[in-house]
Structure formats: structure tokens, C-alpha cells
């Protein structure tokens, strides 16, 4: 049977590439005019502009009302963040906004597509490295059209683990994150790393450069595309407590296999986060 979403998948790759070119150009202009005081504005403008370009292009093709769109910028402006059974695009226009401001060279466009709440495909374009990661359910994962696989390391002592400290700087969360980092480092593992973009971290797991990446407080648009890419590269996606993964829960463990995932999960100090689809309090 023909793949019903094949042309949507190909279109998502084209849109991600075009969005990445806009980000690269904005980054070059930013380096010319950079001052700390305007950095935040610039990020907001670029994020908003790129999200408009992505959603605008997708709506031209699929905007007959049958598709839904969840985008980081639209949600921050009050649009709903609910995953329904309808075909749904989940978009992070600029994953790694802090990196973008600083010229730190990992910034990604992340576009995922779900139907009946199941992720069908994911595209992550690491635009400063010009690496196009993509995966379609059941069809494998690729980087610049070369098939990628997770690493076959089962010994935690031979692993590199990726993590991020996220954006919440409350003492409770920072303490738990650093305590978790310390415990994992002391297992010991070969190293801890973090690229500053969750989407890119997941692609590094998918391509075998790292054995695992996890985060609490992450959003669905940061990870949805990466979930498909890791799964299709042979890896696993779970909740940080080992239960089944829930895209809206803001908790995610991605790993090359369940042995590595289980060993890391023993060290994670879990903290509470509000779900992405939690009702927004009325003002
Ligand atoms: C952030 C990045 C970062 C992760 C944060 C995300 P953004 O996304 O993915 O790696 O630690 O939790 O919010 O804000 O740059 O799109």
C-alpha cells in the first residue's frame, strides 16, 4: 500500500531546510550587530519569523482545516497545546535559542508529524552543521541520506551521556539536576555532554555518538521529531521512571538500549513538572 504521508514527509524536509537557511542568515546578521541588550529581542523575532515561515508553508499545503499545528511560539502566545487524533504538526522553529544568541554552533529546526496521537515522522535540521536528520515510522533513520544506528554499547562505564540543565533555575531543580549529574559521572561513565539543543542531543543518540539523553521540563516540540529518529535508529524512548513515554508529560529518556536506560534511571532524581497539555489558568 502507498505510504499516505510520504509527500508530507518530503515536504517537511524541504521546509526544515528553508527554515534553517533563514536561521543561518539571521545568525550572521546577529554576529554583525550583537549587543547583549538586543539579544533576547532578536531571538524572539527569529523564532517567531521562522515559525511563521514553517507554519505558513505547511498551511499552504495542508491548511484545509484537517490538520492541527502545535508550535513553540504559538503556544507561548496562548494557542492550545493539545494532541488530538487529527493529523498534527509539532514544531520547534529554533531549538537551541540560547546557542543561537551566543553563536554556539548547535541550532536545530525540529518538525514532527503525528496522526491518532502516534508520531509518524520527524525531521531535525541541525542548520549550522548542515546535518539533515530524518525518520519515517518503519523506514529507518538517516543523516544527510546515510542510514544511522544507535551505538551497541551495553556497558555503562563505556558510555557518553547527554543531559541539559534546562531553563528552570529554582534551587530545588538545579540541586536535583546537579546531584543527578554527579551520580551519573561517578558510576563512572566516559563523559557527560550537552549540545544545548534537545533535538540535536537525540540525533546524537540516534547516530551512535552518545548512548543516552534525558531531560525533565522539556517540551513536546523539542523532542517529538527526535523521538521518531531515535526509535527508527534502533533506540528506545521511555519516561524517566521507566514507564511508557508520554509526549505531553515533559519527561523523556532516550537511549541506545534498555540496559543503559535502566542503569541511568537508577540515578535520576525526579522532580515534578507541569504537563504541556495542562489547562492554562484563566487570567
Ligand atoms: C531548549 C533546548 C534545551 C533544553 C530546554 C529547551 P529552546 O529549547 O532544547 O536543550 O534543555 O529544555 O527548552 O528553548 O531552545 O527551543
GROMACS .gro file of C-alpha atoms and ligand atoms in nm:
model
  299
    1UNK     CA    1   0.000   0.000   0.000
    2UNK     CA    2   0.125   0.350  -0.082
    3UNK     CA    3   0.258   0.549   0.214
    4UNK     CA    4  -0.015   0.810   0.282
    5UNK     CA    5   0.225   1.056   0.443
    6UNK     CA    6   0.526   1.021   0.216
    7UNK     CA    7   0.479   1.353   0.039
    8UNK     CA    8   0.418   1.529   0.373
    9UNK     CA    9   0.748   1.382   0.498
   10UNK     CA   10   0.937   1.504   0.190
   11UNK     CA   11   0.774   1.844   0.222
   12UNK     CA   12   0.876   1.870   0.589
   13UNK     CA   13   1.239   1.810   0.490
   14UNK     CA   14   1.220   2.094   0.232
   15UNK     CA   15   1.057   2.331   0.483
   16UNK     CA   16   1.315   2.248   0.754
   17UNK     CA   17   1.599   2.317   0.510
   18UNK     CA   18   1.450   2.652   0.406
   19UNK     CA   19   1.390   2.749   0.771
   20UNK     CA   20   1.750   2.654   0.856
   21UNK     CA   21   1.879   2.888   0.585
   22UNK     CA   22   1.680   3.175   0.740
   23UNK     CA   23   1.827   3.095   1.084
   24UNK     CA   24   2.182   3.082   0.946
   25UNK     CA   25   2.139   3.421   0.779
   26UNK     CA   26   1.983   3.572   1.095
   27UNK     CA   27   2.279   3.435   1.295
   28UNK     CA   28   2.528   3.602   1.059
   29UNK     CA   29   2.343   3.934   1.089
   30UNK     CA   30   2.330   3.890   1.467
   31UNK     CA   31   2.710   3.848   1.481
   32UNK     CA   32   2.745   4.179   1.294
   33UNK     CA   33   2.517   4.372   1.530
   34UNK     CA   34   2.542   4.173   1.853
   35UNK     CA   35   2.484   4.353   2.180
   36UNK     CA   36   2.368   4.177   2.492
   37UNK     CA   37   2.069   4.409   2.534
   38UNK     CA   38   1.911   4.322   2.199
   39UNK     CA   39   1.986   3.950   2.209
   40UNK     CA   40   1.657   3.849   2.368
   41UNK     CA   41   1.456   4.054   2.119
   42UNK     CA   42   1.646   3.907   1.831
   43UNK     CA   43   1.577   3.555   1.945
   44UNK     CA   44   1.210   3.630   1.980
   45UNK     CA   45   1.197   3.786   1.634
   46UNK     CA   46   1.385   3.500   1.470
   47UNK     CA   47   1.185   3.230   1.647
   48UNK     CA   48   0.858   3.400   1.554
   49UNK     CA   49   0.965   3.468   1.196
   50UNK     CA   50   1.086   3.112   1.137
   51UNK     CA   51   0.774   2.960   1.295
   52UNK     CA   52   0.556   3.178   1.069
   53UNK     CA   53   0.755   3.061   0.766
   54UNK     CA   54   0.723   2.694   0.867
   55UNK     CA   55   0.355   2.700   0.962
   56UNK     CA   56   0.274   2.926   0.663
   57UNK     CA   57   0.437   2.680   0.420
   58UNK     CA   58   0.269   2.380   0.582
   59UNK     CA   59  -0.071   2.553   0.579
   60UNK     CA   60  -0.036   2.627   0.206
   61UNK     CA   61  -0.019   2.252   0.152
   62UNK     CA   62  -0.225   2.114   0.438
   63UNK     CA   63  -0.429   2.412   0.561
   64UNK     CA   64  -0.777   2.286   0.471
   65UNK     CA   65  -0.866   2.256   0.839
   66UNK     CA   66  -0.798   1.885   0.864
   67UNK     CA   67  -0.450   1.938   1.016
   68UNK     CA   68  -0.354   2.090   1.354
   69UNK     CA   69  -0.037   2.279   1.438
   70UNK     CA   70   0.149   2.295   1.771
   71UNK     CA   71   0.438   2.541   1.759
   72UNK     CA   72   0.657   2.670   2.041
   73UNK     CA   73   0.592   3.036   1.962
   74UNK     CA   74   0.217   2.994   1.903
   75UNK     CA   75   0.178   2.811   2.235
   76UNK     CA   76   0.374   3.080   2.418
   77UNK     CA   77   0.120   3.329   2.277
   78UNK     CA   78  -0.169   3.128   2.423
   79UNK     CA   79  -0.258   2.881   2.145
   80UNK     CA   80  -0.365   2.539   2.283
   81UNK     CA   81  -0.115   2.259   2.320
   82UNK     CA   82  -0.339   1.954   2.293
   83UNK     CA   83  -0.260   1.646   2.093
   84UNK     CA   84  -0.577   1.507   1.933
   85UNK     CA   85  -0.633   1.224   1.684
   86UNK     CA   86  -0.619   1.473   1.395
   87UNK     CA   87  -0.305   1.492   1.182
   88UNK     CA   88  -0.084   1.728   1.387
   89UNK     CA   89   0.241   1.910   1.311
   90UNK     CA   90   0.464   1.973   1.614
   91UNK     CA   91   0.722   2.241   1.551
   92UNK     CA   92   1.020   2.399   1.723
   93UNK     CA   93   1.143   2.666   1.481
   94UNK     CA   94   1.471   2.729   1.667
   95UNK     CA   95   1.575   2.459   1.913
   96UNK     CA   96   1.879   2.593   2.096
   97UNK     CA   97   1.779   2.958   2.121
   98UNK     CA   98   2.050   3.032   2.378
   99UNK     CA   99   2.310   2.877   2.148
  100UNK     CA  100   2.174   3.089   1.864
  101UNK     CA  101   2.221   3.412   2.061
  102UNK     CA  102   2.576   3.322   2.154
  103UNK     CA  103   2.685   3.182   1.819
  104UNK     CA  104   2.733   2.842   1.985
  105UNK     CA  105   2.721   2.614   1.682
  106UNK     CA  106   2.425   2.382   1.752
  107UNK     CA  107   2.085   2.512   1.648
  108UNK     CA  108   1.812   2.294   1.504
  109UNK     CA  109   1.476   2.316   1.330
  110UNK     CA  110   1.250   2.038   1.456
  111UNK     CA  111   0.935   1.929   1.273
  112UNK     CA  112   0.732   1.621   1.370
  113UNK     CA  113   0.401   1.485   1.248
  114UNK     CA  114   0.153   1.273   1.443
  115UNK     CA  115  -0.174   1.102   1.347
  116UNK     CA  116  -0.406   0.938   1.600
  117UNK     CA  117  -0.157   1.060   1.865
  118UNK     CA  118   0.113   0.844   1.711
  119UNK     CA  119   0.429   1.002   1.572
  120UNK     CA  120   0.462   0.924   1.200
  121UNK     CA  121   0.781   1.108   1.109
  122UNK     CA  122   1.038   1.353   1.240
  123UNK     CA  123   1.284   1.592   1.079
  124UNK     CA  124   1.564   1.768   1.268
  125UNK     CA  125   1.783   2.003   1.068
  126UNK     CA  126   2.097   2.096   1.259
  127UNK     CA  127   2.134   2.401   1.041
  128UNK     CA  128   2.476   2.536   1.137
  129UNK     CA  129   2.634   2.194   1.081
  130UNK     CA  130   2.414   2.139   0.773
  131UNK     CA  131   2.305   1.798   0.900
  132UNK     CA  132   1.956   1.684   0.798
  133UNK     CA  133   1.829   1.408   1.028
  134UNK     CA  134   1.502   1.244   0.935
  135UNK     CA  135   1.300   0.932   1.009
  136UNK     CA  136   0.968   0.789   0.894
  137UNK     CA  137   0.796   0.523   1.106
  138UNK     CA  138   0.910   0.180   0.988
  139UNK     CA  139   1.152   0.318   0.729
  140UNK     CA  140   1.475   0.384   0.924
  141UNK     CA  141   1.660   0.697   1.033
  142UNK     CA  142   1.901   0.900   0.822
  143UNK     CA  143   2.154   1.181   0.845
  144UNK     CA  144   2.219   1.353   0.511
  145UNK     CA  145   2.063   1.045   0.349
  146UNK     CA  146   2.304   0.798   0.517
  147UNK     CA  147   2.127   0.547   0.741
  148UNK     CA  148   2.214   0.590   1.110
  149UNK     CA  149   2.207   0.343   1.403
  150UNK     CA  150   2.238   0.378   1.778
  151UNK     CA  151   2.558   0.251   1.940
  152UNK     CA  152   2.575  -0.111   2.055
  153UNK     CA  153   2.745  -0.027   2.388
  154UNK     CA  154   2.584  -0.212   2.681
  155UNK     CA  155   2.846  -0.131   2.943
  156UNK     CA  156   2.753   0.195   3.114
  157UNK     CA  157   3.120   0.252   3.200
  158UNK     CA  158   3.188   0.291   2.828
  159UNK     CA  159   2.910   0.541   2.763
  160UNK     CA  160   2.875   0.912   2.695
  161UNK     CA  161   2.556   1.052   2.844
  162UNK     CA  162   2.391   1.374   2.727
  163UNK     CA  163   2.190   1.596   2.955
  164UNK     CA  164   2.081   1.958   2.986
  165UNK     CA  165   2.014   2.181   3.285
  166UNK     CA  166   1.701   2.324   3.116
  167UNK     CA  167   1.557   2.666   3.179
  168UNK     CA  168   1.420   2.645   3.535
  169UNK     CA  169   1.678   2.786   3.778
  170UNK     CA  170   1.488   2.721   4.103
  171UNK     CA  171   1.716   2.590   4.375
  172UNK     CA  172   1.517   2.265   4.407
  173UNK     CA  173   1.553   2.180   4.038
  174UNK     CA  174   1.913   2.293   3.998
  175UNK     CA  175   2.012   2.089   4.307
  176UNK     CA  176   1.841   1.775   4.174
  177UNK     CA  177   1.990   1.814   3.826
  178UNK     CA  178   2.345   1.862   3.957
  179UNK     CA  179   2.309   1.579   4.207
  180UNK     CA  180   2.192   1.352   3.922
  181UNK     CA  181   2.486   1.462   3.707
  182UNK     CA  182   2.730   1.393   3.989
  183UNK     CA  183   2.589   1.043   4.047
  184UNK     CA  184   2.599   0.952   3.678
  185UNK     CA  185   2.953   1.084   3.641
  186UNK     CA  186   3.060   0.875   3.938
  187UNK     CA  187   2.913   0.545   3.803
  188UNK     CA  188   3.156   0.621   3.623
  189UNK     CA  189   3.072   0.694   3.260
  190UNK     CA  190   3.321   0.808   2.997
  191UNK     CA  191   3.169   1.154   2.993
  192UNK     CA  192   2.874   1.387   3.024
  193UNK     CA  193   2.791   1.630   2.745
  194UNK     CA  194   2.508   1.852   2.623
  195UNK     CA  195   2.478   2.037   2.292
  196UNK     CA  196   2.223   2.294   2.415
  197UNK     CA  197   1.951   2.156   2.189
  198UNK     CA  198   1.741   1.859   2.289
  199UNK     CA  199   1.660   1.776   1.927
  200UNK     CA  200   2.029   1.758   1.837
  201UNK     CA  201   2.109   1.556   2.151
  202UNK     CA  202   1.854   1.297   2.041
  203UNK     CA  203   2.009   1.283   1.694
  204UNK     CA  204   2.349   1.223   1.857
  205UNK     CA  205   2.198   0.924   2.039
  206UNK     CA  206   2.042   0.805   1.713
  207UNK     CA  207   2.372   0.826   1.529
  208UNK     CA  208   2.569   0.639   1.797
  209UNK     CA  209   2.782   0.930   1.923
  210UNK     CA  210   2.620   0.905   2.266
  211UNK     CA  211   2.435   0.628   2.449
  212UNK     CA  212   2.157   0.832   2.613
  213UNK     CA  213   1.994   1.170   2.661
  214UNK     CA  214   1.724   1.252   2.914
  215UNK     CA  215   1.552   1.562   3.045
  216UNK     CA  216   1.264   1.670   3.268
  217UNK     CA  217   1.097   2.003   3.187
  218UNK     CA  218   1.145   1.957   2.814
  219UNK     CA  219   0.854   2.043   2.579
  220UNK     CA  220   0.684   1.826   2.317
  221UNK     CA  221   0.816   2.045   2.030
  222UNK     CA  222   1.179   1.997   2.149
  223UNK     CA  223   1.161   1.617   2.132
  224UNK     CA  224   0.877   1.497   1.905
  225UNK     CA  225   1.090   1.470   1.589
  226UNK     CA  226   1.383   1.323   1.784
  227UNK     CA  227   1.158   1.050   1.925
  228UNK     CA  228   1.094   0.908   1.577
  229UNK     CA  229   1.460   0.945   1.480
  230UNK     CA  230   1.587   0.758   1.790
  231UNK     CA  231   1.327   0.480   1.755
  232UNK     CA  232   1.399   0.432   1.386
  233UNK     CA  233   1.773   0.420   1.458
  234UNK     CA  234   1.706   0.122   1.687
  235UNK     CA  235   1.694   0.308   2.020
  236UNK     CA  236   1.429   0.334   2.289
  237UNK     CA  237   1.217   0.615   2.433
  238UNK     CA  238   1.074   0.595   2.785
  239UNK     CA  239   0.956   0.812   3.069
  240UNK     CA  240   1.244   0.897   3.307
  241UNK     CA  241   1.094   0.646   3.555
  242UNK     CA  242   1.096   0.362   3.302
  243UNK     CA  243   0.721   0.374   3.231
  244UNK     CA  244   0.587   0.425   2.878
  245UNK     CA  245   0.671   0.758   2.719
  246UNK     CA  246   0.404   1.028   2.707
  247UNK     CA  247   0.480   1.312   2.463
  248UNK     CA  248   0.294   1.572   2.671
  249UNK     CA  249   0.449   1.476   3.007
  250UNK     CA  250   0.767   1.687   2.964
  251UNK     CA  251   0.976   1.388   3.079
  252UNK     CA  252   1.184   1.182   2.840
  253UNK     CA  253   1.463   0.925   2.838
  254UNK     CA  254   1.617   0.827   2.504
  255UNK     CA  255   1.880   0.555   2.492
  256UNK     CA  256   2.053   0.307   2.265
  257UNK     CA  257   1.914   0.013   2.467
  258UNK     CA  258   1.720  -0.074   2.784
  259UNK     CA  259   2.032  -0.178   2.980
  260UNK     CA  260   2.187   0.168   2.953
  261UNK     CA  261   1.850   0.337   3.016
  262UNK     CA  262   1.781   0.130   3.329
  263UNK     CA  263   2.126   0.199   3.478
  264UNK     CA  264   2.091   0.576   3.431
  265UNK     CA  265   1.736   0.578   3.563
  266UNK     CA  266   1.865   0.445   3.896
  267UNK     CA  267   2.048   0.776   3.943
  268UNK     CA  268   1.787   1.026   3.823
  269UNK     CA  269   1.634   1.247   4.089
  270UNK     CA  270   1.289   1.311   3.950
  271UNK     CA  271   1.111   1.643   4.001
  272UNK     CA  272   0.757   1.749   3.919
  273UNK     CA  273   0.681   1.945   3.603
  274UNK     CA  274   0.352   2.078   3.466
  275UNK     CA  275   0.238   1.885   3.157
  276UNK     CA  276   0.238   2.059   2.819
  277UNK     CA  277  -0.137   1.996   2.790
  278UNK     CA  278  -0.221   2.114   3.144
  279UNK     CA  279  -0.516   2.358   3.141
  280UNK     CA  280  -0.395   2.719   3.119
  281UNK     CA  281  -0.517   2.910   3.428
  282UNK     CA  282  -0.771   3.182   3.338
  283UNK     CA  283  -0.633   3.538   3.384
  284LIG     C1  284   1.554   2.421   2.478
  284LIG     C2  285   1.666   2.329   2.434
  284LIG     C3  286   1.748   2.284   2.553
  284LIG     C4  287   1.663   2.219   2.660
  284LIG     C5  288   1.548   2.308   2.702
  284LIG     C6  289   1.467   2.351   2.580
  284LIG     P1  290   1.461   2.600   2.302
  284LIG     O1  291   1.472   2.451   2.367
  284LIG     O2  292   1.615   2.216   2.370
  284LIG     O3  293   1.845   2.192   2.513
  284LIG     O4  294   1.741   2.192   2.773
  284LIG     O5  295   1.465   2.237   2.792
  284LIG     O6  296   1.363   2.437   2.621
  284LIG     O7  297   1.401   2.688   2.406
  284LIG     O8  298   1.598   2.641   2.267
  284LIG     O9  299   1.369   2.580   2.186
   0.00000   0.00000   0.00000
